[in-house]
PDB file of C-alpha atoms in Angstrom:
ATOM      1  CA  UNK S  97      33.823   6.850 -41.778  1.00 64.00           C
ATOM      2  CA  UNK S  98      33.375   3.103 -41.244  1.00 73.00           C
ATOM      3  CA  UNK S  99      33.243   3.559 -37.438  1.00 75.00           C
ATOM      4  CA  UNK S 100      30.536   6.233 -37.845  1.00 79.00           C
ATOM      5  CA  UNK S 101      28.575   3.778 -40.284  1.00 77.00           C
ATOM      6  CA  UNK S 102      29.356   1.121 -37.741  1.00 78.00           C
ATOM      7  CA  UNK S 103      28.035   3.012 -34.865  1.00 82.00           C
ATOM      8  CA  UNK S 104      24.830   4.215 -36.915  1.00 83.00           C
ATOM      9  CA  UNK S 105      23.771   0.726 -38.064  1.00 81.00           C
ATOM     10  CA  UNK S 106      24.595  -0.636 -34.384  1.00 84.00           C
ATOM     11  CA  UNK S 107      21.975   1.995 -33.340  1.00 80.00           C
ATOM     12  CA  UNK S 108      19.454   1.256 -35.950  1.00 76.00           C
ATOM     13  CA  UNK S 109      19.610  -2.497 -35.183  1.00 75.00           C
ATOM     14  CA  UNK S 110      19.164  -2.027 -31.312  1.00 77.00           C
ATOM     15  CA  UNK S 111      16.186   0.365 -32.275  1.00 71.00           C
ATOM     16  CA  UNK S 112      14.741  -2.408 -34.606  1.00 70.00           C
ATOM     17  CA  UNK S 113      15.171  -5.096 -31.953  1.00 74.00           C
ATOM     18  CA  UNK S 114      13.371  -2.957 -29.149  1.00 66.00           C
ATOM     19  CA  UNK S 115      10.544  -2.138 -31.519  1.00 67.00           C
ATOM     20  CA  UNK S 116      10.248  -5.362 -32.976  1.00 63.00           C
ATOM     21  CA  UNK S 117       9.938  -7.214 -29.712  1.00 62.00           C
ATOM     22  CA  UNK S 118       6.973  -5.498 -28.801  1.00 63.00           C
ATOM     23  CA  UNK S 119       8.613  -3.312 -25.889  1.00 58.00           C
ATOM     24  CA  UNK S 120       6.863  -0.734 -24.512  1.00 59.00           C
ATOM     25  CA  UNK S 121       6.722   1.619 -21.504  1.00 59.00           C
ATOM     26  CA  UNK S 122       3.656   0.535 -19.419  1.00 56.00           C
ATOM     27  CA  UNK S 123       3.532   4.077 -18.292  1.00 55.00           C
ATOM     28  CA  UNK S 124       2.812   5.224 -21.358  1.00 57.00           C
ATOM     29  CA  UNK S 125       0.044   3.076 -22.801  1.00 53.00           C
ATOM     30  CA  UNK S 126      -2.453   4.810 -25.100  1.00 58.00           C
ATOM     31  CA  UNK S 127      -5.811   5.712 -23.057  1.00 57.00           C
ATOM     32  CA  UNK S 128      -7.619   3.027 -24.770  1.00 59.00           C
ATOM     33  CA  UNK S 129      -5.411   0.261 -23.220  1.00 57.00           C
ATOM     34  CA  UNK S 130      -5.073   1.830 -19.875  1.00 60.00           C
ATOM     35  CA  UNK S 131      -7.032   0.430 -17.063  1.00 68.00           C
ATOM     36  CA  UNK S 132      -9.843   2.713 -15.617  1.00 79.00           C
ATOM     37  CA  UNK S 133      -9.621   5.073 -12.715  1.00 86.00           C
ATOM     38  CA  UNK S 134     -11.160   3.213  -9.616  1.00 91.00           C
ATOM     39  CA  UNK S 135     -12.749   5.301  -7.005  1.00 94.00           C
ATOM     40  CA  UNK S 136     -12.288   4.109  -3.230  1.00 95.00           C
ATOM     41  CA  UNK S 137     -13.809   5.336  -0.263  1.00 96.00           C
ATOM     42  CA  UNK S 138     -12.027   4.616   3.020  1.00 96.00           C
ATOM     43  CA  UNK S 139     -14.191   5.068   6.134  1.00 96.00           C
ATOM     44  CA  UNK S 140     -12.519   5.442   9.322  1.00 96.00           C
ATOM     45  CA  UNK S 141     -11.728   1.781  10.684  1.00 96.00           C
ATOM     46  CA  UNK S 142     -12.936   0.591  13.915  1.00 95.00           C
ATOM     47  CA  UNK S 143     -10.537   0.792  16.915  1.00 94.00           C
ATOM     48  CA  UNK S 144     -11.052  -1.122  19.879  1.00 94.00           C
ATOM     49  CA  UNK S 145      -7.256  -0.699  21.127  1.00 91.00           C
ATOM     50  CA  UNK S 146      -6.386   1.456  23.462  1.00 88.00           C
ATOM     51  CA  UNK S 147      -4.374   3.409  20.896  1.00 86.00           C
ATOM     52  CA  UNK S 148      -5.899   6.905  20.639  1.00 87.00           C
ATOM     53  CA  UNK S 149      -5.714   8.357  17.284  1.00 92.00           C
ATOM     54  CA  UNK S 150      -4.412   5.008  15.572  1.00 93.00           C
ATOM     55  CA  UNK S 151      -7.629   4.864  13.395  1.00 95.00           C
ATOM     56  CA  UNK S 152      -7.152   8.336  11.953  1.00 95.00           C
ATOM     57  CA  UNK S 153      -3.471   7.915  11.337  1.00 95.00           C
ATOM     58  CA  UNK S 154      -4.258   4.432   9.250  1.00 96.00           C
ATOM     59  CA  UNK S 155      -6.829   6.569   7.510  1.00 96.00           C
ATOM     60  CA  UNK S 156      -4.561   9.215   6.588  1.00 96.00           C
ATOM     61  CA  UNK S 157      -1.780   6.991   5.661  1.00 96.00           C
ATOM     62  CA  UNK S 158      -4.264   5.071   3.082  1.00 96.00           C
ATOM     63  CA  UNK S 159      -5.488   8.430   1.676  1.00 94.00           C
ATOM     64  CA  UNK S 160      -1.797   9.560   1.335  1.00 94.00           C
ATOM     65  CA  UNK S 161      -0.578   5.840  -0.651  1.00 94.00           C
ATOM     66  CA  UNK S 162      -3.973   5.499  -2.545  1.00 93.00           C
ATOM     67  CA  UNK S 163      -4.072   9.347  -3.371  1.00 89.00           C
ATOM     68  CA  UNK S 164      -0.623   9.051  -4.909  1.00 89.00           C
ATOM     69  CA  UNK S 165      -1.624   6.333  -7.362  1.00 86.00           C
ATOM     70  CA  UNK S 166      -2.909   7.150 -11.006  1.00 84.00           C
ATOM     71  CA  UNK S 167      -4.869   3.910 -10.758  1.00 87.00           C
ATOM     72  CA  UNK S 168      -6.996   5.118  -7.460  1.00 91.00           C
ATOM     73  CA  UNK S 169      -9.072   8.063  -6.735  1.00 93.00           C
ATOM     74  CA  UNK S 170     -10.069   8.641  -2.977  1.00 94.00           C
ATOM     75  CA  UNK S 171     -13.625   9.902  -2.633  1.00 95.00           C
ATOM     76  CA  UNK S 172     -15.406  11.035   0.528  1.00 93.00           C
ATOM     77  CA  UNK S 173     -19.148   9.465  -0.375  1.00 92.00           C
ATOM     78  CA  UNK S 174     -19.478   5.943  -0.806  1.00 90.00           C
ATOM     79  CA  UNK S 175     -22.275   6.344  -3.198  1.00 92.00           C
ATOM     80  CA  UNK S 176     -19.562   7.738  -5.810  1.00 94.00           C
ATOM     81  CA  UNK S 177     -17.335   4.841  -5.151  1.00 94.00           C
ATOM     82  CA  UNK S 178     -16.641   1.880  -6.983  1.00 94.00           C
ATOM     83  CA  UNK S 179     -15.024   0.049  -3.833  1.00 95.00           C
ATOM     84  CA  UNK S 180     -15.441   0.490  -0.366  1.00 97.00           C
ATOM     85  CA  UNK S 181     -12.355  -0.048   1.686  1.00 96.00           C
ATOM     86  CA  UNK S 182     -13.411  -1.174   5.525  1.00 97.00           C
ATOM     87  CA  UNK S 183     -11.012  -2.119   8.105  1.00 96.00           C
ATOM     88  CA  UNK S 184     -10.596  -3.176  11.704  1.00 97.00           C
ATOM     89  CA  UNK S 185      -7.522  -2.653  13.974  1.00 96.00           C
ATOM     90  CA  UNK S 186      -7.430  -5.935  15.732  1.00 96.00           C
ATOM     91  CA  UNK S 187      -4.756  -5.283  18.166  1.00 94.00           C
ATOM     92  CA  UNK S 188      -1.623  -3.550  18.769  1.00 91.00           C
ATOM     93  CA  UNK S 189       1.136  -5.095  21.054  1.00 86.00           C
ATOM     94  CA  UNK S 190       4.155  -4.451  22.776  1.00 78.00           C
ATOM     95  CA  UNK S 191       6.496  -7.273  23.253  1.00 78.00           C
ATOM     96  CA  UNK S 192       9.756  -7.275  25.133  1.00 70.00           C
ATOM     97  CA  UNK S 193      13.113  -7.937  22.661  1.00 69.00           C
ATOM     98  CA  UNK S 194      15.923  -7.068  24.955  1.00 69.00           C
ATOM     99  CA  UNK S 195      16.519  -7.040  28.509  1.00 66.00           C
ATOM    100  CA  UNK S 196      18.966  -5.603  30.774  1.00 71.00           C
ATOM    101  CA  UNK S 197      20.647  -7.745  33.904  1.00 70.00           C
ATOM    102  CA  UNK S 198      17.681  -6.738  36.083  1.00 70.00           C
ATOM    103  CA  UNK S 199      15.000  -8.040  33.554  1.00 64.00           C
ATOM    104  CA  UNK S 200      13.983  -4.563  32.693  1.00 69.00           C
ATOM    105  CA  UNK S 201      12.953  -4.239  28.922  1.00 62.00           C
ATOM    106  CA  UNK S 202      15.249  -2.207  26.824  1.00 71.00           C
ATOM    107  CA  UNK S 203      13.564  -2.646  23.443  1.00 76.00           C
ATOM    108  CA  UNK S 204      10.309  -3.431  22.036  1.00 78.00           C
ATOM    109  CA  UNK S 205       8.401  -4.980  19.338  1.00 81.00           C
ATOM    110  CA  UNK S 206       5.586  -3.213  18.191  1.00 85.00           C
ATOM    111  CA  UNK S 207       2.978  -5.107  16.385  1.00 90.00           C
ATOM    112  CA  UNK S 208      -0.053  -4.207  14.584  1.00 93.00           C
ATOM    113  CA  UNK S 209      -2.645  -6.333  13.241  1.00 95.00           C
ATOM    114  CA  UNK S 210      -5.541  -5.415  11.006  1.00 96.00           C
ATOM    115  CA  UNK S 211      -8.674  -7.013   8.995  1.00 97.00           C
ATOM    116  CA  UNK S 212      -9.529  -5.190   5.985  1.00 96.00           C
ATOM    117  CA  UNK S 213     -12.362  -5.941   2.879  1.00 96.00           C
ATOM    118  CA  UNK S 214     -12.732  -4.523  -0.299  1.00 95.00           C
ATOM    119  CA  UNK S 215     -16.473  -4.340  -1.288  1.00 95.00           C
ATOM    120  CA  UNK S 216     -17.405  -3.775  -4.879  1.00 94.00           C
ATOM    121  CA  UNK S 217     -20.385  -1.206  -4.683  1.00 95.00           C
ATOM    122  CA  UNK S 218     -21.995  -2.016  -7.738  1.00 92.00           C
ATOM    123  CA  UNK S 219     -22.722  -5.949  -6.697  1.00 93.00           C
ATOM    124  CA  UNK S 220     -22.439  -5.449  -3.002  1.00 93.00           C
ATOM    125  CA  UNK S 221     -19.791  -8.703  -3.329  1.00 93.00           C
ATOM    126  CA  UNK S 222     -16.364  -8.623  -1.583  1.00 93.00           C
ATOM    127  CA  UNK S 223     -13.745  -8.247  -3.982  1.00 91.00           C
ATOM    128  CA  UNK S 224     -10.880  -8.892  -1.783  1.00 90.00           C
ATOM    129  CA  UNK S 225     -10.214  -9.524   2.257  1.00 93.00           C
ATOM    130  CA  UNK S 226      -7.001  -9.751   4.266  1.00 93.00           C
ATOM    131  CA  UNK S 227      -6.014 -10.119   7.668  1.00 94.00           C
ATOM    132  CA  UNK S 228      -2.369  -9.465   8.697  1.00 90.00           C
ATOM    133  CA  UNK S 229       0.111  -8.196  11.021  1.00 93.00           C
ATOM    134  CA  UNK S 230       3.184  -5.931  10.763  1.00 91.00           C
ATOM    135  CA  UNK S 231       5.920  -5.518  13.422  1.00 89.00           C
ATOM    136  CA  UNK S 232       8.765  -2.802  14.247  1.00 84.00           C
ATOM    137  CA  UNK S 233      11.485  -2.703  16.730  1.00 80.00           C
ATOM    138  CA  UNK S 234      12.160   0.300  18.878  1.00 75.00           C
ATOM    139  CA  UNK S 235      14.200   1.259  21.913  1.00 74.00           C
ATOM    140  CA  UNK S 236      12.276   2.236  25.144  1.00 69.00           C
ATOM    141  CA  UNK S 237      15.069   5.126  26.019  1.00 68.00           C
ATOM    142  CA  UNK S 238      12.342   7.823  25.160  1.00 66.00           C
ATOM    143  CA  UNK S 239       8.593   7.581  24.411  1.00 67.00           C
ATOM    144  CA  UNK S 240       9.520   9.190  21.030  1.00 72.00           C
ATOM    145  CA  UNK S 241      11.073   5.678  19.913  1.00 74.00           C
ATOM    146  CA  UNK S 242       7.436   4.107  20.492  1.00 74.00           C
ATOM    147  CA  UNK S 243       5.743   6.860  18.739  1.00 79.00           C
ATOM    148  CA  UNK S 244       8.290   6.732  15.578  1.00 83.00           C
ATOM    149  CA  UNK S 245       7.893   2.656  15.768  1.00 82.00           C
ATOM    150  CA  UNK S 246       3.771   2.972  15.701  1.00 84.00           C
ATOM    151  CA  UNK S 247       4.348   5.851  12.685  1.00 89.00           C
ATOM    152  CA  UNK S 248       6.731   3.329  10.857  1.00 89.00           C
ATOM    153  CA  UNK S 249       4.051   0.535  11.209  1.00 91.00           C
ATOM    154  CA  UNK S 250       1.073   2.634  10.056  1.00 93.00           C
ATOM    155  CA  UNK S 251       3.306   3.946   6.727  1.00 94.00           C
ATOM    156  CA  UNK S 252       4.222   0.192   6.011  1.00 94.00           C
ATOM    157  CA  UNK S 253       0.536  -0.876   6.275  1.00 94.00           C
ATOM    158  CA  UNK S 254      -0.628   2.192   3.938  1.00 94.00           C
ATOM    159  CA  UNK S 255       1.873   1.052   1.412  1.00 93.00           C
ATOM    160  CA  UNK S 256       1.419  -2.539   1.816  1.00 93.00           C
ATOM    161  CA  UNK S 257      -2.115  -2.292   1.538  1.00 93.00           C
ATOM    162  CA  UNK S 258      -1.813  -0.025  -1.614  1.00 93.00           C
ATOM    163  CA  UNK S 259       0.462  -2.669  -3.092  1.00 91.00           C
ATOM    164  CA  UNK S 260      -1.993  -5.589  -2.340  1.00 90.00           C
ATOM    165  CA  UNK S 261      -4.982  -3.646  -3.425  1.00 90.00           C
ATOM    166  CA  UNK S 262      -3.229  -2.736  -6.644  1.00 85.00           C
ATOM    167  CA  UNK S 263      -2.851  -6.181  -7.346  1.00 84.00           C
ATOM    168  CA  UNK S 264      -6.061  -7.454  -6.131  1.00 84.00           C
ATOM    169  CA  UNK S 265      -8.291  -5.037  -7.882  1.00 81.00           C
ATOM    170  CA  UNK S 266      -6.601  -5.387 -11.133  1.00 75.00           C
ATOM    171  CA  UNK S 267      -7.262  -9.042 -11.417  1.00 74.00           C
ATOM    172  CA  UNK S 268     -10.914  -8.488  -9.920  1.00 74.00           C
ATOM    173  CA  UNK S 269     -11.520  -5.825 -12.705  1.00 72.00           C
ATOM    174  CA  UNK S 270     -10.629  -8.506 -15.508  1.00 68.00           C
ATOM    175  CA  UNK S 271     -13.158 -10.901 -14.445  1.00 62.00           C
TER     176      UNK S 271
END
């Protein structure tokens, strides 16, 4: 009897401490406390590189990452959007990383450099902008490895922009 009473009191104490300290699940906020859903328009980015389909691959990755979020809704028309995410693929480079005895490259590092800007459609002001590069190593044994490296870079880019955009627009919206 006493051990059951102690268990019950311990459980009650833990529940009181958790509710008393203000703990709450941030994903379960009441609707009036949740931030509004931001509508984003993502036009196809300019691509002055020789990489065919890179702009459309980045566009698709951004739509996939941002479309998964409850914070963002991707719209097809800039007139419907709260923000427009414009960007430019600055460069794609393939630098040697490992060489054989004859000096022939065995592995490369693929680097993707981009710039992007987020514009508030209501004010026309820049809400946020950034330039950065991502790198991925791959073996030269087959062309498939190069394709996989570029796909990985594009996916990482989509994820990085999603995270950065979420943080930046959360701060911008609070102004």
